[in-house]
Amino acid sequence: MAGGFKADLTGSFSTPCHDNPTVVMVEAAYRHHNMDWRYINAEVQPDGLASAIAGARAMGWRGFNLSMPHKVSVIPFLDGLGESARLINAVNCVVRVNDQLIGENTDGKGFLSSLTPIHKPEGSHVMLLGAGGAARAIAVELILAGIENLTIVNRSSSRANELKKIADAAGNASIRVMPWETQISVPDDVDVLVNCTSIGLGDASATIPVASSAFRKNLIVADVIPNPPKTHFLKTAQEAGCRTIDGLGMLVGQGVLGIRYWSQIDVDSHVMRKALIDAFS
Ligand code: NDP
């Protein structure tokens, strides 16, 4: 890795990019592992995406992430898709394989890597609050990992039904849609409850209308919100004795996977998590 004056290049294309924290954790990992690699957080407008990708190809970038608003519009510029990216129809991580650019989706895989150390998904019943991009990615990855039941609760029923179609196509799990109510109840056989809405982003006091009786001691409660990591939702669950998983785990998991895709190196997740916590504080 060391030697010479040529670094390996990676980065991210999005707009607005100034509050995207991925660069902080990825560069912390590169430094920690003495990798002569760089990660450039680039502001790319929709009409500049084709040129940005052509530039990355021309410069031999090892890979890059896509964030809003490019996760779907990037697909025509790529040479192939991984399985979950195809099912979700969204790409957040591009990997150069020989001269080809292959689109992957690490959103749901990052979530899975934060869940599996405390709960194996096979045969489980998972309930998702939300049906946007994060929920899609998590649903597909959970189904590929063998969950048996998925319950989707979303404010807009049309989006919930769209997610049901995607989830049905991903495997054999039994999928159910429940309405978003003023007091959302959680069926007794749910093993894992996940907030995949944007409620709580940047606001530790924002509440989700889940009935307090839902937080049984054996329920695992997860949140996708990375900042602040301790959301009101997770705080309530913790106080009720539930095991919880914060959104930093998902974010760090994605970072670890992205670097593995690009370099085949397994980096230390603790270094990345600490870098994020330092940046957020
Ligand atoms: P989308 O915009 O695609 O989806 C937002 C979801 O939140 C929809 O289901 C929407 O419901 C719901 N929602 C928003 N506001 C409300 C509200 N007031 N009441 C009820 N439902 C609401 O966003 P994403 O799925 O891409 O992202 C969701 C969150 O996940 C973001 O906060 C993002 O930061 C986080 N995230 C975290 C990652 C991580 O690594 N930790 C990775 C990716 C995302 P409706 O359909 O009815 O509008």
Tab-separated table of N, CA, C and O in Angstrom, residues 92-205:
chain	number	residue	atom	x	y	z
A	92	ASN	N	-26.023	2.739	-3.743
A	92	ASN	CA	-25.336	3.767	-2.948
A	92	ASN	C	-23.835	3.537	-2.891
A	92	ASN	O	-23.117	4.301	-2.251
A	93	CYS	N	-23.376	2.469	-3.578
A	93	CYS	CA	-21.943	2.170	-3.539
A	93	CYS	C	-21.542	1.544	-4.863
A	93	CYS	O	-22.110	0.519	-5.253
A	94	VAL	N	-20.600	2.176	-5.558
A	94	VAL	CA	-20.141	1.651	-6.847
A	94	VAL	C	-18.730	1.100	-6.658
A	94	VAL	O	-17.891	1.715	-5.997
A	95	VAL	N	-18.512	-0.066	-7.236
A	95	VAL	CA	-17.239	-0.768	-7.064
A	95	VAL	C	-16.635	-1.001	-8.439
A	95	VAL	O	-17.325	-1.483	-9.340
A	96	ARG	N	-15.341	-0.650	-8.595
A	96	ARG	CA	-14.690	-0.929	-9.881
A	96	ARG	C	-14.147	-2.357	-9.859
A	96	ARG	O	-13.350	-2.714	-8.989
A	97	VAL	N	-14.652	-3.176	-10.774
A	97	VAL	CA	-14.195	-4.562	-10.888
A	97	VAL	C	-13.582	-4.678	-12.276
A	97	VAL	O	-14.297	-4.616	-13.274
A	98	ASN	N	-12.247	-4.806	-12.333
A	98	ASN	CA	-11.508	-4.680	-13.596
A	98	ASN	C	-11.880	-3.321	-14.203
A	98	ASN	O	-11.734	-2.314	-13.549
A	99	ASP	N	-12.470	-3.291	-15.418
A	99	ASP	CA	-12.822	-1.977	-15.971
A	99	ASP	C	-14.309	-1.686	-15.854
A	99	ASP	O	-14.814	-0.742	-16.460
A	100	GLN	N	-15.011	-2.510	-15.090
A	100	GLN	CA	-16.463	-2.333	-14.991
A	100	GLN	C	-16.845	-1.642	-13.686
A	100	GLN	O	-16.188	-1.835	-12.653
A	101	LEU	N	-17.920	-0.856	-13.760
A	101	LEU	CA	-18.451	-0.233	-12.546
A	101	LEU	C	-19.717	-0.988	-12.141
A	101	LEU	O	-20.700	-1.016	-12.895
A	102	ILE	N	-19.681	-1.602	-10.959
A	102	ILE	CA	-20.800	-2.428	-10.494
A	102	ILE	C	-21.485	-1.711	-9.323
A	102	ILE	O	-20.822	-1.262	-8.381
A	103	GLY	N	-22.811	-1.613	-9.398
A	103	GLY	CA	-23.578	-0.906	-8.364
A	103	GLY	C	-24.036	-1.848	-7.269
A	103	GLY	O	-24.619	-2.899	-7.543
A	104	GLU	N	-23.771	-1.480	-6.042
A	104	GLU	CA	-24.221	-2.260	-4.884
A	104	GLU	C	-25.078	-1.365	-3.997
A	104	GLU	O	-25.069	-0.142	-4.139
A	105	ASN	N	-25.818	-1.991	-3.086
A	105	ASN	CA	-26.536	-1.199	-2.090
A	105	ASN	C	-26.121	-1.684	-0.705
A	105	ASN	O	-26.366	-2.841	-0.362
A	106	THR	N	-25.470	-0.821	0.048
A	106	THR	CA	-24.957	-1.212	1.369
A	106	THR	C	-25.839	-0.707	2.510
A	106	THR	O	-25.550	-0.975	3.670
A	107	ASP	N	-26.921	0.027	2.186
A	107	ASP	CA	-27.783	0.565	3.257
A	107	ASP	C	-28.315	-0.561	4.149
A	107	ASP	O	-28.144	-0.552	5.365
A	108	GLY	N	-28.977	-1.527	3.523
A	108	GLY	CA	-29.580	-2.615	4.287
A	108	GLY	C	-28.538	-3.560	4.853
A	108	GLY	O	-28.692	-4.098	5.954
A	109	LYS	N	-27.451	-3.763	4.099
A	109	LYS	CA	-26.382	-4.639	4.584
A	109	LYS	C	-25.737	-4.024	5.831
A	109	LYS	O	-25.355	-4.730	6.758
A	110	GLY	N	-25.603	-2.692	5.834
A	110	GLY	CA	-25.050	-2.008	7.013
A	110	GLY	C	-25.950	-2.224	8.220
A	110	GLY	O	-25.482	-2.481	9.331
A	111	PHE	N	-27.265	-2.152	7.990
A	111	PHE	CA	-28.208	-2.395	9.090
A	111	PHE	C	-28.052	-3.821	9.610
A	111	PHE	O	-27.975	-4.059	10.820
A	112	LEU	N	-27.987	-4.758	8.660
A	112	LEU	CA	-27.885	-6.172	9.035
A	112	LEU	C	-26.621	-6.423	9.867
A	112	LEU	O	-26.649	-7.195	10.820
A	113	SER	N	-25.522	-5.744	9.501
A	113	SER	CA	-24.286	-5.980	10.248
A	113	SER	C	-24.383	-5.420	11.671
A	113	SER	O	-23.668	-5.855	12.565
A	114	SER	N	-25.304	-4.474	11.902
A	114	SER	CA	-25.474	-3.989	13.280
A	114	SER	C	-26.479	-4.859	14.050
A	114	SER	O	-26.460	-4.902	15.269
A	115	LEU	N	-27.355	-5.562	13.319
A	115	LEU	CA	-28.364	-6.417	13.978
A	115	LEU	C	-27.812	-7.793	14.349
A	115	LEU	O	-28.049	-8.288	15.463
A	116	THR	N	-27.069	-8.410	13.415
A	116	THR	CA	-26.733	-9.834	13.599
A	116	THR	C	-25.890	-10.140	14.844
A	116	THR	O	-26.051	-11.221	15.399
A	117	PRO	N	-25.036	-9.226	15.345
A	117	PRO	CA	-24.317	-9.596	16.573
A	117	PRO	C	-25.260	-9.807	17.774
A	117	PRO	O	-24.898	-10.511	18.709
A	118	ILE	N	-26.469	-9.212	17.737
A	118	ILE	CA	-27.351	-9.450	18.888
A	118	ILE	C	-28.587	-10.274	18.538
A	118	ILE	O	-29.262	-10.785	19.422
A	119	HIS	N	-28.875	-10.434	17.242
A	119	HIS	CA	-30.057	-11.220	16.869
A	119	HIS	C	-29.893	-11.753	15.449
A	119	HIS	O	-29.651	-10.983	14.519
A	120	LYS	N	-30.045	-13.059	15.308
A	120	LYS	CA	-29.968	-13.677	13.969
A	120	LYS	C	-31.327	-13.516	13.288
A	120	LYS	O	-32.351	-13.914	13.853
A	121	PRO	N	-31.363	-12.943	12.086
A	121	PRO	CA	-32.665	-12.634	11.475
A	121	PRO	C	-33.474	-13.847	11.000
A	121	PRO	O	-34.694	-13.754	10.901
A	122	GLU	N	-32.833	-14.986	10.742
A	122	GLU	CA	-33.547	-16.149	10.181
A	122	GLU	C	-34.800	-16.469	10.994
A	122	GLU	O	-34.737	-16.614	12.213
A	123	GLY	N	-35.948	-16.561	10.314
A	123	GLY	CA	-37.187	-16.977	10.968
A	123	GLY	C	-37.869	-15.894	11.789
A	123	GLY	O	-38.905	-16.131	12.405
A	124	SER	N	-37.330	-14.692	11.812
A	124	SER	CA	-37.871	-13.628	12.682
A	124	SER	C	-39.076	-12.915	12.069
A	124	SER	O	-39.330	-13.013	10.870
A	125	HIS	N	-39.757	-12.177	12.938
A	125	HIS	CA	-40.786	-11.228	12.494
A	125	HIS	C	-40.249	-9.816	12.757
A	125	HIS	O	-39.943	-9.458	13.889
A	126	VAL	N	-40.109	-9.039	11.702
A	126	VAL	CA	-39.584	-7.672	11.832
A	126	VAL	C	-40.668	-6.690	11.422
A	126	VAL	O	-41.381	-6.905	10.432
A	127	MET	N	-40.799	-5.630	12.199
A	127	MET	CA	-41.782	-4.587	11.872
A	127	MET	C	-41.020	-3.304	11.542
A	127	MET	O	-40.190	-2.846	12.328
A	128	LEU	N	-41.292	-2.756	10.360
A	128	LEU	CA	-40.617	-1.530	9.925
A	128	LEU	C	-41.581	-0.353	9.997
A	128	LEU	O	-42.703	-0.437	9.471
A	129	LEU	N	-41.150	0.726	10.611
A	129	LEU	CA	-41.890	1.985	10.569
A	129	LEU	C	-41.242	2.806	9.467
A	129	LEU	O	-40.057	3.144	9.560
A	130	GLY	N	-42.009	3.107	8.396
A	130	GLY	CA	-41.434	3.835	7.261
A	130	GLY	C	-41.373	2.947	6.029
A	130	GLY	O	-41.363	1.703	6.141
A	131	ALA	N	-41.378	3.584	4.855
A	131	ALA	CA	-41.330	2.821	3.596
A	131	ALA	C	-40.520	3.577	2.546
A	131	ALA	O	-40.731	3.408	1.350
A	132	GLY	N	-39.597	4.428	2.983
A	132	GLY	CA	-38.745	5.179	2.053
A	132	GLY	C	-37.519	4.356	1.661
A	132	GLY	O	-37.519	3.122	1.762
A	133	GLY	N	-36.479	5.046	1.214
A	133	GLY	CA	-35.288	4.368	0.718
A	133	GLY	C	-34.629	3.467	1.762
A	133	GLY	O	-34.241	2.336	1.450
A	134	ALA	N	-34.517	3.958	2.992
A	134	ALA	CA	-33.859	3.156	4.037
A	134	ALA	C	-34.682	1.904	4.325
A	134	ALA	O	-34.137	0.796	4.438
A	135	ALA	N	-36.007	2.061	4.413
A	135	ALA	CA	-36.883	0.913	4.696
A	135	ALA	C	-36.799	-0.120	3.571
A	135	ALA	O	-36.752	-1.322	3.825
A	136	ARG	N	-36.766	0.343	2.329
A	136	ARG	CA	-36.670	-0.586	1.190
A	136	ARG	C	-35.415	-1.441	1.292
A	136	ARG	O	-35.449	-2.662	1.124
A	137	ALA	N	-34.297	-0.744	1.538
A	137	ALA	CA	-33.019	-1.449	1.586
A	137	ALA	C	-33.002	-2.453	2.741
A	137	ALA	O	-32.552	-3.593	2.586
A	138	ILE	N	-33.526	-2.039	3.887
A	138	ILE	CA	-33.519	-2.927	5.059
A	138	ILE	C	-34.452	-4.109	4.816
A	138	ILE	O	-34.111	-5.263	5.099
A	139	ALA	N	-35.635	-3.847	4.246
A	139	ALA	CA	-36.603	-4.925	4.005
A	139	ALA	C	-36.002	-5.982	3.082
A	139	ALA	O	-36.057	-7.187	3.371
A	140	VAL	N	-35.421	-5.548	1.982
A	140	VAL	CA	-34.863	-6.507	1.011
A	140	VAL	C	-33.754	-7.339	1.645
A	140	VAL	O	-33.716	-8.564	1.519
A	141	GLU	N	-32.870	-6.676	2.382
A	141	GLU	CA	-31.737	-7.396	2.974
A	141	GLU	C	-32.217	-8.377	4.042
A	141	GLU	O	-31.690	-9.489	4.152
A	142	LEU	N	-33.233	-7.987	4.824
A	142	LEU	CA	-33.769	-8.894	5.852
A	142	LEU	C	-34.405	-10.116	5.200
A	142	LEU	O	-34.273	-11.234	5.690
A	143	ILE	N	-35.092	-9.905	4.078
A	143	ILE	CA	-35.740	-11.031	3.403
A	143	ILE	C	-34.678	-11.954	2.805
A	143	ILE	O	-34.759	-13.166	2.926
A	144	LEU	N	-33.642	-11.355	2.194
A	144	LEU	CA	-32.554	-12.187	1.663
A	144	LEU	C	-31.874	-12.969	2.794
A	144	LEU	O	-31.359	-14.060	2.586
A	145	ALA	N	-31.907	-12.393	4.023
A	145	ALA	CA	-31.265	-13.065	5.168
A	145	ALA	C	-32.194	-14.079	5.826
A	145	ALA	O	-31.807	-14.729	6.797
A	146	GLY	N	-33.437	-14.198	5.345
A	146	GLY	CA	-34.284	-15.303	5.800
A	146	GLY	C	-35.320	-14.988	6.871
A	146	GLY	O	-35.788	-15.905	7.546
A	147	ILE	N	-35.726	-13.717	7.026
A	147	ILE	CA	-36.817	-13.472	7.997
A	147	ILE	C	-38.091	-14.134	7.469
A	147	ILE	O	-38.250	-14.347	6.262
A	148	GLU	N	-39.015	-14.417	8.404
A	148	GLU	CA	-40.235	-15.135	7.991
A	148	GLU	C	-41.400	-14.171	7.789
A	148	GLU	O	-42.226	-14.351	6.903
A	149	ASN	N	-41.470	-13.142	8.630
A	149	ASN	CA	-42.590	-12.194	8.558
A	149	ASN	C	-42.072	-10.765	8.572
A	149	ASN	O	-41.161	-10.437	9.338
A	150	LEU	N	-42.707	-9.921	7.740
A	150	LEU	CA	-42.363	-8.501	7.709
A	150	LEU	C	-43.655	-7.707	7.794
A	150	LEU	O	-44.589	-7.945	7.024
A	151	THR	N	-43.719	-6.785	8.761
A	151	THR	CA	-44.873	-5.895	8.854
A	151	THR	C	-44.401	-4.487	8.532
A	151	THR	O	-43.397	-4.021	9.079
A	152	ILE	N	-45.112	-3.824	7.614
A	152	ILE	CA	-44.736	-2.477	7.168
A	152	ILE	C	-45.800	-1.500	7.653
A	152	ILE	O	-46.995	-1.709	7.415
A	153	VAL	N	-45.360	-0.424	8.316
A	153	VAL	CA	-46.286	0.621	8.755
A	153	VAL	C	-45.755	1.938	8.215
A	153	VAL	O	-44.621	2.316	8.523
A	154	ASN	N	-46.537	2.606	7.398
A	154	ASN	CA	-46.059	3.881	6.840
A	154	ASN	C	-47.198	4.881	6.757
A	154	ASN	O	-48.352	4.517	6.582
A	155	ARG	N	-46.839	6.154	6.921
A	155	ARG	CA	-47.851	7.219	6.877
A	155	ARG	C	-48.604	7.188	5.544
A	155	ARG	O	-49.824	7.170	5.509
A	156	SER	N	-47.857	7.150	4.421
A	156	SER	CA	-48.539	7.087	3.118
A	156	SER	C	-48.739	5.614	2.751
A	156	SER	O	-47.773	4.847	2.660
A	157	SER	N	-50.014	5.233	2.557
A	157	SER	CA	-50.286	3.815	2.304
A	157	SER	C	-49.790	3.411	0.914
A	157	SER	O	-49.383	2.271	0.695
A	158	SER	N	-49.765	4.358	-0.043
A	158	SER	CA	-49.313	3.972	-1.388
A	158	SER	C	-47.832	3.582	-1.341
A	158	SER	O	-47.410	2.609	-1.965
A	159	ARG	N	-47.056	4.319	-0.551
A	159	ARG	CA	-45.629	3.977	-0.451
A	159	ARG	C	-45.442	2.641	0.286
A	159	ARG	O	-44.564	1.860	-0.043
A	160	ALA	N	-46.301	2.397	1.281
A	160	ALA	CA	-46.223	1.102	1.991
A	160	ALA	C	-46.499	-0.030	1.013
A	160	ALA	O	-45.809	-1.061	1.025
A	161	ASN	N	-47.479	0.160	0.137
A	161	ASN	CA	-47.818	-0.900	-0.822
A	161	ASN	C	-46.730	-1.090	-1.877
A	161	ASN	O	-46.475	-2.203	-2.330
A	162	GLU	N	-46.071	0.010	-2.254
A	162	GLU	CA	-44.919	-0.118	-3.177
A	162	GLU	C	-43.828	-0.970	-2.537
A	162	GLU	O	-43.227	-1.827	-3.179
A	163	LEU	N	-43.583	-0.708	-1.245
A	163	LEU	CA	-42.550	-1.486	-0.549
A	163	LEU	C	-42.968	-2.953	-0.459
A	163	LEU	O	-42.136	-3.847	-0.599
A	164	LYS	N	-44.253	-3.203	-0.244
A	164	LYS	CA	-44.720	-4.599	-0.179
A	164	LYS	C	-44.388	-5.327	-1.492
A	164	LYS	O	-43.928	-6.459	-1.480
A	165	LYS	N	-44.587	-4.637	-2.626
A	165	LYS	CA	-44.291	-5.272	-3.923
A	165	LYS	C	-42.803	-5.629	-4.022
A	165	LYS	O	-42.435	-6.712	-4.465
A	166	ILE	N	-41.960	-4.671	-3.616
A	166	ILE	CA	-40.504	-4.919	-3.673
A	166	ILE	C	-40.142	-6.087	-2.755
A	166	ILE	O	-39.374	-6.974	-3.121
A	167	ALA	N	-40.739	-6.086	-1.556
A	167	ALA	CA	-40.422	-7.135	-0.580
A	167	ALA	C	-40.927	-8.490	-1.070
A	167	ALA	O	-40.248	-9.508	-0.911
A	168	ASP	N	-42.100	-8.511	-1.685
A	168	ASP	CA	-42.634	-9.773	-2.220
A	168	ASP	C	-41.683	-10.357	-3.264
A	168	ASP	O	-41.499	-11.571	-3.338
A	169	ALA	N	-41.078	-9.467	-4.074
A	169	ALA	CA	-40.197	-9.943	-5.147
A	169	ALA	C	-38.850	-10.426	-4.607
A	169	ALA	O	-38.110	-11.111	-5.312
A	170	ALA	N	-38.536	-10.061	-3.343
A	170	ALA	CA	-37.205	-10.384	-2.819
A	170	ALA	C	-37.106	-11.794	-2.253
A	170	ALA	O	-36.010	-12.295	-2.053
A	171	GLY	N	-38.244	-12.444	-1.955
A	171	GLY	CA	-38.157	-13.784	-1.370
A	171	GLY	C	-39.496	-14.275	-0.886
A	171	GLY	O	-40.540	-13.796	-1.341
A	172	ASN	N	-39.438	-15.209	0.076
A	172	ASN	CA	-40.666	-15.906	0.462
A	172	ASN	C	-41.267	-15.438	1.784
A	172	ASN	O	-42.162	-16.101	2.305
A	173	ALA	N	-40.809	-14.346	2.338
A	173	ALA	CA	-41.361	-13.905	3.629
A	173	ALA	C	-42.827	-13.511	3.462
A	173	ALA	O	-43.265	-13.128	2.378
A	174	SER	N	-43.568	-13.612	4.552
A	174	SER	CA	-44.964	-13.189	4.532
A	174	SER	C	-45.017	-11.692	4.879
A	174	SER	O	-44.510	-11.272	5.928
A	175	ILE	N	-45.590	-10.886	3.985
A	175	ILE	CA	-45.522	-9.416	4.147
A	175	ILE	C	-46.914	-8.870	4.451
A	175	ILE	O	-47.884	-9.203	3.762
A	176	ARG	N	-46.982	-7.998	5.454
A	176	ARG	CA	-48.274	-7.438	5.843
A	176	ARG	C	-48.100	-5.919	5.971
A	176	ARG	O	-47.071	-5.449	6.456
A	177	VAL	N	-49.124	-5.172	5.516
A	177	VAL	CA	-49.089	-3.709	5.676
A	177	VAL	C	-50.118	-3.314	6.734
A	177	VAL	O	-51.253	-3.776	6.690
A	178	MET	N	-49.688	-2.508	7.713
A	178	MET	CA	-50.621	-2.000	8.726
A	178	MET	C	-50.681	-0.480	8.619
A	178	MET	O	-49.689	0.154	8.252
A	179	PRO	N	-51.831	0.128	8.927
A	179	PRO	CA	-51.922	1.588	8.788
A	179	PRO	C	-51.119	2.325	9.872
A	179	PRO	O	-50.902	1.799	10.960
A	180	TRP	N	-50.672	3.524	9.516
A	180	TRP	CA	-49.993	4.429	10.477
A	180	TRP	C	-51.101	5.093	11.301
A	180	TRP	O	-51.950	5.783	10.754
A	181	GLU	N	-51.103	4.830	12.611
A	181	GLU	CA	-52.199	5.348	13.446
A	181	GLU	C	-51.671	6.297	14.499
A	181	GLU	O	-50.456	6.408	14.683
A	182	THR	N	-52.583	6.938	15.222
A	182	THR	CA	-52.143	7.879	16.259
A	182	THR	C	-51.453	7.129	17.397
A	182	THR	O	-50.609	7.692	18.097
A	183	GLN	N	-51.793	5.849	17.588
A	183	GLN	CA	-51.092	4.983	18.551
A	183	GLN	C	-50.809	3.682	17.821
A	183	GLN	O	-51.706	2.844	17.646
A	184	ILE	N	-49.578	3.517	17.337
A	184	ILE	CA	-49.245	2.310	16.567
A	184	ILE	C	-49.020	1.161	17.544
A	184	ILE	O	-48.226	1.288	18.491
A	185	SER	N	-49.733	0.051	17.314
A	185	SER	CA	-49.514	-1.096	18.201
A	185	SER	C	-48.562	-2.078	17.509
A	185	SER	O	-48.461	-2.099	16.278
A	186	VAL	N	-47.865	-2.853	18.324
A	186	VAL	CA	-46.868	-3.794	17.804
A	186	VAL	C	-47.350	-5.211	18.118
A	186	VAL	O	-47.512	-5.546	19.295
A	187	PRO	N	-47.614	-6.036	17.097
A	187	PRO	CA	-48.076	-7.402	17.371
A	187	PRO	C	-47.120	-8.137	18.311
A	187	PRO	O	-45.902	-7.905	18.293
A	188	ASP	N	-47.687	-9.044	19.129
A	188	ASP	CA	-46.910	-9.725	20.183
A	188	ASP	C	-45.759	-10.570	19.651
A	188	ASP	O	-44.778	-10.776	20.358
A	189	ASP	N	-45.892	-11.056	18.399
A	189	ASP	CA	-44.835	-11.955	17.913
A	189	ASP	C	-43.726	-11.212	17.157
A	189	ASP	O	-42.858	-11.846	16.566
A	190	VAL	N	-43.737	-9.876	17.195
A	190	VAL	CA	-42.654	-9.119	16.539
A	190	VAL	C	-41.373	-9.258	17.366
A	190	VAL	O	-41.383	-9.059	18.579
A	191	ASP	N	-40.275	-9.621	16.699
A	191	ASP	CA	-38.982	-9.752	17.388
A	191	ASP	C	-38.185	-8.452	17.335
A	191	ASP	O	-37.457	-8.109	18.264
A	192	VAL	N	-38.276	-7.748	16.192
A	192	VAL	CA	-37.445	-6.554	15.988
A	192	VAL	C	-38.323	-5.435	15.415
A	192	VAL	O	-39.045	-5.644	14.428
A	193	LEU	N	-38.258	-4.274	16.053
A	193	LEU	CA	-39.015	-3.099	15.598
A	193	LEU	C	-38.000	-2.048	15.152
A	193	LEU	O	-37.080	-1.712	15.907
A	194	VAL	N	-38.156	-1.528	13.920
A	194	VAL	CA	-37.143	-0.606	13.395
A	194	VAL	C	-37.794	0.703	12.958
A	194	VAL	O	-38.726	0.697	12.136
A	195	ASN	N	-37.284	1.819	13.459
A	195	ASN	CA	-37.702	3.102	12.900
A	195	ASN	C	-36.889	3.381	11.650
A	195	ASN	O	-35.680	3.615	11.728
A	196	CYS	N	-37.557	3.367	10.499
A	196	CYS	CA	-36.886	3.705	9.230
A	196	CYS	C	-37.431	5.023	8.701
A	196	CYS	O	-37.203	5.348	7.532
A	197	THR	N	-38.171	5.770	9.505
A	197	THR	CA	-38.621	7.090	9.061
A	197	THR	C	-37.512	8.097	9.348
A	197	THR	O	-36.518	7.778	10.010
A	198	SER	N	-37.699	9.321	8.883
A	198	SER	CA	-36.704	10.353	9.203
A	198	SER	C	-37.048	11.081	10.501
A	198	SER	O	-36.382	12.066	10.844
A	199	ILE	N	-38.060	10.590	11.226
A	199	ILE	CA	-38.428	11.243	12.494
A	199	ILE	C	-37.280	11.070	13.491
A	199	ILE	O	-36.847	9.941	13.744
A	200	GLY	N	-36.788	12.182	14.032
A	200	GLY	CA	-35.699	12.120	15.001
A	200	GLY	C	-34.382	12.635	14.437
A	200	GLY	O	-33.435	12.883	15.181
A	201	LEU	N	-34.316	12.811	13.100
A	201	LEU	CA	-33.071	13.301	12.509
A	201	LEU	C	-32.833	14.743	12.978
A	201	LEU	O	-33.664	15.629	12.734
A	202	GLY	N	-31.737	14.940	13.677
A	202	GLY	CA	-31.396	16.274	14.175
A	202	GLY	C	-32.292	16.757	15.311
A	202	GLY	O	-32.239	17.932	15.668
A	203	ASP	N	-33.114	15.870	15.877
A	203	ASP	CA	-34.049	16.308	16.931
A	203	ASP	C	-34.276	15.166	17.925
A	203	ASP	O	-35.109	14.283	17.698
A	204	ALA	N	-33.538	15.223	19.040
A	204	ALA	CA	-33.600	14.133	20.028
A	204	ALA	C	-34.925	14.092	20.770
A	204	ALA	O	-35.174	13.159	21.540
A	205	SER	N	-35.790	15.102	20.558
A	205	SER	CA	-37.065	15.075	21.294
A	205	SER	C	-38.229	14.659	20.389
A	205	SER	O	-39.366	14.536	20.854
